[in-house]
Amino acid sequence: MDLSRSNPYKNDILFASFNQDQGCFCVGTRDGFRIYNTDPLREKESQIWDNGMGGIRFLEMLFRCNYVALVEDRENTDSNSNKVFIWDDLKKKIAIEMEFSSEVKCVRLRRDRIVVVLEQVIKVFTFTSNPTQLHVFDTRINPRGLCSLSPSSSNSILAFPGLKAGEVQLIDLAVADRPPLIITAHDSSLAAITLNIQGTRMATASEKGTLIRVFDVASGNLITELRRGSNPATIYCINFNSSSSLLCVSSDHGTIHIFSLEEQQKNRQSSLAAATFLPKYFSSMWSFSRIEIPGGTRCLCAFTEDNAVVAVCADGTYHKYIRDAKQNFIADKYQLFLQLNR
């Protein structure tokens, strides 16, 4: 969640994201960064700069280990938005510094690789003290920095936009010299790409934001198509749960939609779904539960280990929702995460 260009809440948050298993989330601010345990909520680390570094507009954790990738805020005139810093939180210092010819849009980490996303190219490096460039992949213009990297030790899949609108390229970094698997996921430009933690499923959304499509990574085949809504929306976040049986989606409509991937009969469908003569819209699968975020605040969404839903919001609030007997998600906890330990 990039708030570096505009944060209406004036709370110094520039960026927020979950780690690979959603067990933690990190927040970049104008004077450093913070790391939180997702459930139960607690602040694990707070780093406030005293060395002249700028605000942090991008962070990428590596599970719960001591390395964090950082990119400084482009609005800070002293910042280096074309540099990636790998911060060693044990030693409290920068362990690796990498410089590029253009602005860094995104960074992804796994234990053996650093992936850096620029506007029209993706570069893959070894995760070593002196990173070696291994691969370079071209993309269409990618202002959102869309890229998803499987952290699985047995499945090193990298997903990123293709050269045409709506296309996704899938690369297995273990055999990166093979041609990519190209999936035409949508008719319009992509807004979100998310791999599950096993690297076997991929969920995508377009800029229209009405449909979420889930694909099998090995074959590229469409597994299911899910309808978030009928009106266009900006998708902020898509996440699988740990077993890939559930999917959550947040958007600028101030909602989180929850879909069942394993028991699809739980998802809602029109009573006219079986009528083959009607448009495809009537056979769409809709979320079985929907959460309304207080104030319609922009948020990230994720699942806890017991499949509760957590929302981390741009206004500095944390919400936890648990499922009741009717399969609805109801409010369970509310906290101001920026005020923890203050």
CSV table of C-alpha atoms in Angstrom, one decimal:
chain,number,residue,atom,x,y,z
A,1,MET,CA,0.0,0.0,0.0
A,2,ASP,CA,1.8,3.0,-1.3
A,3,LEU,CA,0.8,6.3,0.4
A,4,SER,CA,3.9,8.3,-0.5
A,5,ARG,CA,2.1,10.4,-3.1
A,6,SER,CA,-1.0,11.1,-1.0
A,7,ASN,CA,-2.0,10.2,2.5
A,8,PRO,CA,-5.2,12.1,3.5
A,9,TYR,CA,-4.7,11.1,7.2
A,10,LYS,CA,-1.5,13.1,7.7
A,11,ASN,CA,-0.1,10.4,10.0
A,12,ASP,CA,3.3,10.0,8.4
A,13,ILE,CA,2.6,6.5,6.9
A,14,LEU,CA,4.2,6.2,3.5
A,15,PHE,CA,3.8,2.4,2.9
A,16,ALA,CA,2.5,-0.8,4.4
A,17,SER,CA,2.7,-4.5,3.4
A,18,PHE,CA,2.5,-8.0,4.9
A,19,ASN,CA,5.4,-10.4,4.9
A,20,GLN,CA,5.3,-13.6,2.9
A,21,ASP,CA,3.2,-15.7,5.3
A,22,GLN,CA,1.1,-12.6,6.5
A,23,GLY,CA,2.3,-13.3,10.1
A,24,CYS,CA,3.9,-9.8,10.2
A,25,PHE,CA,3.3,-6.4,8.6
A,26,CYS,CA,5.7,-3.5,8.1
A,27,VAL,CA,5.0,0.2,7.9
A,28,GLY,CA,7.3,2.8,6.3
A,29,THR,CA,7.1,6.3,7.7
A,30,ARG,CA,8.7,9.7,7.1
A,31,ASP,CA,11.4,9.0,9.7
A,32,GLY,CA,12.0,5.2,9.5
A,33,PHE,CA,9.9,2.0,9.7
A,34,ARG,CA,8.1,-0.3,12.1
A,35,ILE,CA,7.4,-4.0,12.1
A,36,TYR,CA,4.4,-5.6,13.8
A,37,ASN,CA,3.2,-9.1,14.6
A,38,THR,CA,-0.2,-9.5,12.9
A,39,ASP,CA,-2.1,-11.7,15.4
A,40,PRO,CA,-2.0,-10.9,18.2
A,41,LEU,CA,-1.1,-7.4,17.3
A,42,ARG,CA,2.2,-6.1,18.8
A,43,GLU,CA,5.1,-4.0,17.7
A,44,LYS,CA,8.2,-6.0,17.2
A,45,GLU,CA,10.6,-3.4,15.9
A,46,SER,CA,10.8,0.4,15.5
A,47,GLN,CA,13.6,2.0,13.6
A,48,ILE,CA,13.8,5.8,13.7
A,49,TRP,CA,16.6,7.2,11.6
A,50,ASP,CA,19.3,9.5,13.1
A,51,ASN,CA,21.7,9.1,10.2
A,52,GLY,CA,20.0,11.4,7.6
A,53,MET,CA,18.1,8.7,5.7
A,54,GLY,CA,14.8,9.8,4.3
A,55,GLY,CA,11.3,8.4,4.7
A,56,ILE,CA,10.7,4.8,3.6
A,57,ARG,CA,8.2,4.5,0.7
A,58,PHE,CA,8.8,0.7,0.2
A,59,LEU,CA,9.7,-2.2,2.4
A,60,GLU,CA,9.9,-5.9,1.8
A,61,MET,CA,10.4,-8.3,4.7
A,62,LEU,CA,11.8,-11.8,4.4
A,63,PHE,CA,9.5,-13.8,6.6
A,64,ARG,CA,10.7,-12.9,10.2
A,65,CYS,CA,14.4,-12.8,9.5
A,66,ASN,CA,16.7,-9.8,10.2
A,67,TYR,CA,16.9,-8.6,6.6
A,68,VAL,CA,14.5,-5.9,5.2
A,69,ALA,CA,14.6,-4.3,1.8
A,70,LEU,CA,14.1,-0.5,1.8
A,71,VAL,CA,13.6,2.2,-0.8
A,72,GLU,CA,13.6,5.8,0.3
A,73,ASP,CA,10.7,8.3,-0.4
A,74,ARG,CA,10.9,9.9,-3.8
A,75,GLU,CA,9.4,13.2,-2.3
A,76,ASN,CA,12.5,13.7,-0.1
A,77,THR,CA,15.0,15.7,-2.1
A,78,ASP,CA,17.9,14.0,-0.3
A,79,SER,CA,16.5,10.5,-1.1
A,80,ASN,CA,17.8,7.9,-3.5
A,81,SER,CA,14.6,6.5,-5.1
A,82,ASN,CA,16.8,4.5,-7.5
A,83,LYS,CA,18.6,2.6,-4.7
A,84,VAL,CA,17.7,-0.5,-2.8
A,85,PHE,CA,19.1,-0.9,0.7
A,86,ILE,CA,19.1,-4.3,2.5
A,87,TRP,CA,18.9,-3.5,6.2
A,88,ASP,CA,20.3,-5.9,8.8
A,89,ASP,CA,18.1,-5.4,11.8
A,90,LEU,CA,20.4,-7.4,14.0
A,91,LYS,CA,23.4,-5.2,13.3
A,92,LYS,CA,21.3,-2.1,12.9
A,93,LYS,CA,23.0,-1.1,9.7
A,94,ILE,CA,22.8,-1.4,5.9
A,95,ALA,CA,24.2,-4.7,4.7
A,96,ILE,CA,23.7,-4.3,0.9
A,97,GLU,CA,23.3,-1.2,-1.3
A,98,MET,CA,22.2,-1.5,-4.9
A,99,GLU,CA,21.8,1.4,-7.4
A,100,PHE,CA,19.8,1.5,-10.6
A,101,SER,CA,19.4,3.9,-13.5
A,102,SER,CA,15.7,4.6,-12.8
A,103,GLU,CA,13.3,4.6,-10.0
A,104,VAL,CA,12.7,1.4,-8.1
A,105,LYS,CA,9.1,0.4,-8.1
A,106,CYS,CA,9.2,-2.7,-6.0
A,107,VAL,CA,11.5,-5.3,-4.4
A,108,ARG,CA,10.8,-8.9,-3.7
A,109,LEU,CA,12.9,-11.2,-1.5
A,110,ARG,CA,13.4,-14.9,-1.0
A,111,ARG,CA,16.3,-16.5,0.8
A,112,ASP,CA,18.4,-16.9,-2.3
A,113,ARG,CA,17.2,-14.1,-4.5
A,114,ILE,CA,16.7,-10.3,-4.7
A,115,VAL,CA,14.2,-9.2,-7.3
A,116,VAL,CA,14.1,-5.5,-8.3
A,117,VAL,CA,11.2,-4.1,-10.3
A,118,LEU,CA,11.9,-1.0,-12.5
A,119,GLU,CA,9.2,0.6,-14.7
A,120,GLN,CA,9.8,-1.6,-17.8
A,121,VAL,CA,12.3,-4.3,-16.6
A,122,ILE,CA,12.7,-6.8,-13.8
A,123,LYS,CA,16.2,-7.7,-12.5
A,124,VAL,CA,17.0,-10.8,-10.5
A,125,PHE,CA,20.1,-11.0,-8.3
A,126,THR,CA,21.8,-13.5,-5.9
A,127,PHE,CA,21.0,-12.7,-2.3
A,128,THR,CA,24.7,-12.3,-1.3
A,129,SER,CA,26.8,-9.6,0.2
A,130,ASN,CA,27.8,-8.5,-3.3
A,131,PRO,CA,24.7,-9.4,-5.4
A,132,THR,CA,25.3,-10.8,-8.9
A,133,GLN,CA,22.8,-10.1,-11.6
A,134,LEU,CA,21.4,-13.4,-12.9
A,135,HIS,CA,18.4,-12.5,-15.1
A,136,VAL,CA,16.7,-9.5,-16.8
A,137,PHE,CA,13.1,-9.7,-17.9
A,138,ASP,CA,11.2,-7.1,-20.0
A,139,THR,CA,7.7,-6.0,-19.1
A,140,ARG,CA,5.2,-3.5,-20.4
A,141,ILE,CA,5.2,-0.2,-18.5
A,142,ASN,CA,4.6,-1.2,-14.9
A,143,PRO,CA,4.0,1.9,-12.8
A,144,ARG,CA,2.5,-0.1,-9.9
A,145,GLY,CA,5.6,-2.3,-9.7
A,146,LEU,CA,3.5,-5.4,-10.0
A,147,CYS,CA,5.4,-8.5,-9.2
A,148,SER,CA,4.9,-11.6,-7.0
A,149,LEU,CA,7.6,-14.1,-5.9
A,150,SER,CA,7.0,-17.5,-4.4
A,151,PRO,CA,9.0,-17.9,-1.2
A,152,SER,CA,8.7,-21.7,-1.3
A,153,SER,CA,12.1,-23.5,-1.2
A,154,SER,CA,10.8,-26.0,-3.7
A,155,ASN,CA,9.0,-23.7,-6.1
A,156,SER,CA,10.7,-20.4,-7.2
A,157,ILE,CA,8.0,-18.9,-9.3
A,158,LEU,CA,8.2,-15.2,-10.3
A,159,ALA,CA,5.0,-13.6,-11.7
A,160,PHE,CA,5.0,-10.2,-13.4
A,161,PRO,CA,3.2,-8.3,-16.3
A,162,GLY,CA,3.8,-9.4,-19.8
A,163,LEU,CA,4.4,-7.2,-22.8
A,164,LYS,CA,0.7,-6.8,-23.6
A,165,ALA,CA,-2.1,-5.4,-21.5
A,166,GLY,CA,-3.6,-8.0,-19.2
A,167,GLU,CA,-0.8,-10.5,-19.7
A,168,VAL,CA,1.1,-12.2,-17.0
A,169,GLN,CA,4.5,-13.9,-17.4
A,170,LEU,CA,5.4,-16.8,-15.1
A,171,ILE,CA,9.1,-17.7,-14.7
A,172,ASP,CA,10.5,-20.6,-12.7
A,173,LEU,CA,13.8,-19.1,-11.5
A,174,ALA,CA,15.2,-22.6,-11.1
A,175,VAL,CA,15.1,-22.9,-14.9
A,176,ALA,CA,14.9,-19.3,-15.9
A,177,ASP,CA,16.4,-19.9,-19.3
A,178,ARG,CA,13.2,-21.6,-20.4
A,179,PRO,CA,10.6,-19.4,-22.2
A,180,PRO,CA,8.0,-17.9,-19.8
A,181,LEU,CA,4.5,-19.2,-19.5
A,182,ILE,CA,2.3,-16.4,-20.8
A,183,ILE,CA,-1.2,-16.1,-19.4
A,184,THR,CA,-3.8,-13.7,-20.9
A,185,ALA,CA,-5.4,-13.0,-17.5
A,186,HIS,CA,-7.5,-9.9,-18.4
A,187,ASP,CA,-8.5,-7.7,-21.4
A,188,SER,CA,-7.3,-4.6,-19.7
A,189,SER,CA,-4.1,-3.6,-17.7
A,190,LEU,CA,-3.4,-5.5,-14.5
A,191,ALA,CA,-3.9,-4.0,-11.1
A,192,ALA,CA,-2.9,-6.9,-8.9
A,193,ILE,CA,-0.9,-10.2,-9.1
A,194,THR,CA,-0.6,-12.5,-6.1
A,195,LEU,CA,0.9,-15.9,-5.8
A,196,ASN,CA,0.0,-18.2,-2.9
A,197,ILE,CA,2.8,-19.1,-0.5
A,198,GLN,CA,3.3,-22.5,-2.2
A,199,GLY,CA,3.7,-20.9,-5.6
A,200,THR,CA,1.0,-23.1,-7.1
A,201,ARG,CA,-1.9,-20.7,-7.5
A,202,MET,CA,-2.0,-17.1,-8.8
A,203,ALA,CA,-4.8,-14.5,-8.4
A,204,THR,CA,-5.1,-11.5,-10.7
A,205,ALA,CA,-7.3,-8.4,-11.1
A,206,SER,CA,-7.4,-5.8,-13.8
A,207,GLU,CA,-7.8,-2.0,-13.5
A,208,LYS,CA,-11.5,-2.5,-14.0
A,209,GLY,CA,-11.6,-4.4,-10.6
A,210,THR,CA,-14.8,-6.3,-11.1
A,211,LEU,CA,-13.3,-9.8,-11.6
A,212,ILE,CA,-10.7,-11.8,-9.8
A,213,ARG,CA,-9.3,-14.8,-11.7
A,214,VAL,CA,-7.3,-17.7,-10.1
A,215,PHE,CA,-5.0,-19.7,-12.2
A,216,ASP,CA,-3.0,-22.9,-11.9
A,217,VAL,CA,0.7,-21.9,-12.1
A,218,ALA,CA,2.0,-25.1,-13.6
A,219,SER,CA,-0.4,-25.2,-16.5
A,220,GLY,CA,-1.6,-21.6,-16.8
A,221,ASN,CA,-5.2,-22.9,-16.8
A,222,LEU,CA,-8.0,-20.8,-15.3
A,223,ILE,CA,-9.3,-22.4,-12.1
A,224,THR,CA,-12.0,-20.1,-11.2
A,225,GLU,CA,-13.4,-16.6,-11.9
A,226,LEU,CA,-14.8,-14.6,-8.9
A,227,ARG,CA,-16.8,-11.4,-9.1
A,228,ARG,CA,-16.0,-8.7,-6.6
A,229,GLY,CA,-18.8,-6.5,-7.8
A,230,SER,CA,-20.5,-5.0,-10.9
A,231,ASN,CA,-19.1,-1.5,-10.6
A,232,PRO,CA,-15.4,-0.7,-11.4
A,233,ALA,CA,-13.1,-0.5,-8.4
A,234,THR,CA,-9.4,0.0,-7.6
A,235,ILE,CA,-8.1,-3.2,-6.1
A,236,TYR,CA,-5.7,-2.6,-3.2
A,237,CYS,CA,-4.9,-6.1,-2.0
A,238,ILE,CA,-5.4,-9.8,-2.8
A,239,ASN,CA,-4.3,-12.5,-0.5
A,240,PHE,CA,-4.7,-16.3,-0.1
A,241,ASN,CA,-4.9,-18.0,3.3
A,242,SER,CA,-2.2,-20.5,4.2
A,243,SER,CA,-3.9,-23.5,2.6
A,244,SER,CA,-5.2,-21.5,-0.4
A,245,SER,CA,-8.8,-22.5,0.5
A,246,LEU,CA,-9.9,-18.8,1.0
A,247,LEU,CA,-9.2,-15.5,-0.8
A,248,CYS,CA,-9.6,-12.0,0.4
A,249,VAL,CA,-9.8,-8.8,-1.7
A,250,SER,CA,-9.8,-5.2,-0.6
A,251,SER,CA,-10.7,-2.2,-2.8
A,252,ASP,CA,-11.5,1.5,-2.8
A,253,HIS,CA,-15.2,0.7,-2.2
A,254,GLY,CA,-14.2,0.4,1.5
A,255,THR,CA,-14.9,-3.3,1.5
A,256,ILE,CA,-13.1,-6.7,1.9
A,257,HIS,CA,-14.6,-9.6,0.0
A,258,ILE,CA,-14.0,-13.2,1.1
A,259,PHE,CA,-14.3,-16.0,-1.4
A,260,SER,CA,-14.1,-19.8,-0.8
A,261,LEU,CA,-11.8,-21.6,-3.3
A,262,GLU,CA,-12.1,-25.1,-1.8
A,263,GLU,CA,-15.9,-25.2,-1.3
A,264,GLN,CA,-17.1,-23.0,-4.1
A,265,GLN,CA,-20.7,-23.8,-3.3
A,266,LYS,CA,-20.3,-21.4,-0.4
A,267,ASN,CA,-19.9,-18.5,-2.7
A,268,ARG,CA,-23.1,-16.7,-3.7
A,269,GLN,CA,-24.6,-17.1,-7.2
A,270,SER,CA,-27.7,-15.7,-8.9
A,271,SER,CA,-30.8,-17.9,-8.9
A,272,LEU,CA,-30.5,-17.6,-12.7
A,273,ALA,CA,-27.0,-19.1,-12.8
A,274,ALA,CA,-28.0,-22.3,-14.5
A,275,ALA,CA,-29.7,-20.4,-17.4
A,276,THR,CA,-27.2,-20.9,-20.3
A,277,PHE,CA,-29.0,-18.3,-22.5
A,278,LEU,CA,-28.2,-15.4,-20.2
A,279,PRO,CA,-25.0,-13.4,-20.1
A,280,LYS,CA,-22.0,-14.8,-18.2
A,281,TYR,CA,-22.6,-12.2,-15.4
A,282,PHE,CA,-25.6,-14.2,-14.1
A,283,SER,CA,-23.4,-17.3,-13.5
A,284,SER,CA,-20.7,-15.3,-11.6
A,285,MET,CA,-19.6,-16.4,-8.2
A,286,TRP,CA,-19.8,-13.7,-5.6
A,287,SER,CA,-18.1,-13.5,-2.2
A,288,PHE,CA,-19.8,-15.5,0.6
A,289,SER,CA,-18.9,-12.7,3.0
A,290,ARG,CA,-18.2,-9.0,2.8
A,291,ILE,CA,-16.6,-6.7,5.4
A,292,GLU,CA,-17.3,-3.0,5.5
A,293,ILE,CA,-14.3,-1.1,6.7
A,294,PRO,CA,-15.2,1.8,9.0
A,295,GLY,CA,-15.0,5.1,7.1
A,296,GLY,CA,-14.2,3.2,3.9
A,297,THR,CA,-10.6,3.6,4.7
A,298,ARG,CA,-8.0,2.2,2.3
A,299,CYS,CA,-6.6,-1.0,3.7
A,300,LEU,CA,-4.6,-4.2,3.2
A,301,CYS,CA,-6.2,-7.5,4.0
A,302,ALA,CA,-4.9,-10.9,5.1
A,303,PHE,CA,-5.8,-14.1,6.9
A,304,THR,CA,-4.5,-15.2,10.3
A,305,GLU,CA,-3.5,-18.8,11.1
A,306,ASP,CA,-7.1,-19.5,12.2
A,307,ASN,CA,-8.6,-17.8,9.1
A,308,ALA,CA,-9.7,-14.7,10.8
A,309,VAL,CA,-9.4,-11.6,8.6
A,310,VAL,CA,-7.1,-8.7,9.5
A,311,ALA,CA,-7.3,-5.2,7.9
A,312,VAL,CA,-4.3,-2.8,8.2
A,313,CYS,CA,-5.6,0.6,7.3
A,314,ALA,CA,-4.1,3.8,6.0
A,315,ASP,CA,-5.5,5.8,8.9
A,316,GLY,CA,-3.3,3.8,11.3
A,317,THR,CA,-6.1,1.4,12.5
A,318,TYR,CA,-6.0,-2.4,12.8
A,319,HIS,CA,-9.2,-4.4,12.6
A,320,LYS,CA,-9.6,-8.2,13.2
A,321,TYR,CA,-12.8,-10.0,12.0
A,322,ILE,CA,-13.8,-13.5,13.0
A,323,ARG,CA,-16.3,-15.8,11.3
A,324,ASP,CA,-19.6,-16.5,13.0
A,325,ALA,CA,-21.9,-19.5,12.7
A,326,LYS,CA,-23.6,-17.9,9.6
A,327,GLN,CA,-20.2,-17.6,7.8
A,328,ASN,CA,-20.2,-13.8,8.2
A,329,PHE,CA,-17.1,-12.0,9.4
A,330,ILE,CA,-17.8,-9.8,12.4
A,331,ALA,CA,-15.6,-7.3,14.2
A,332,ASP,CA,-13.5,-8.8,17.0
A,333,LYS,CA,-10.6,-6.3,17.6
A,334,TYR,CA,-9.8,-2.7,16.9
A,335,GLN,CA,-6.5,-1.0,17.7
A,336,LEU,CA,-4.4,2.0,16.7
A,337,PHE,CA,-1.2,0.3,15.7
A,338,LEU,CA,0.8,3.6,15.4
A,339,GLN,CA,0.2,4.3,19.0
A,340,LEU,CA,1.5,0.9,20.4
A,341,ASN,CA,4.4,1.3,22.8
A,342,ARG,CA,4.0,5.1,22.6
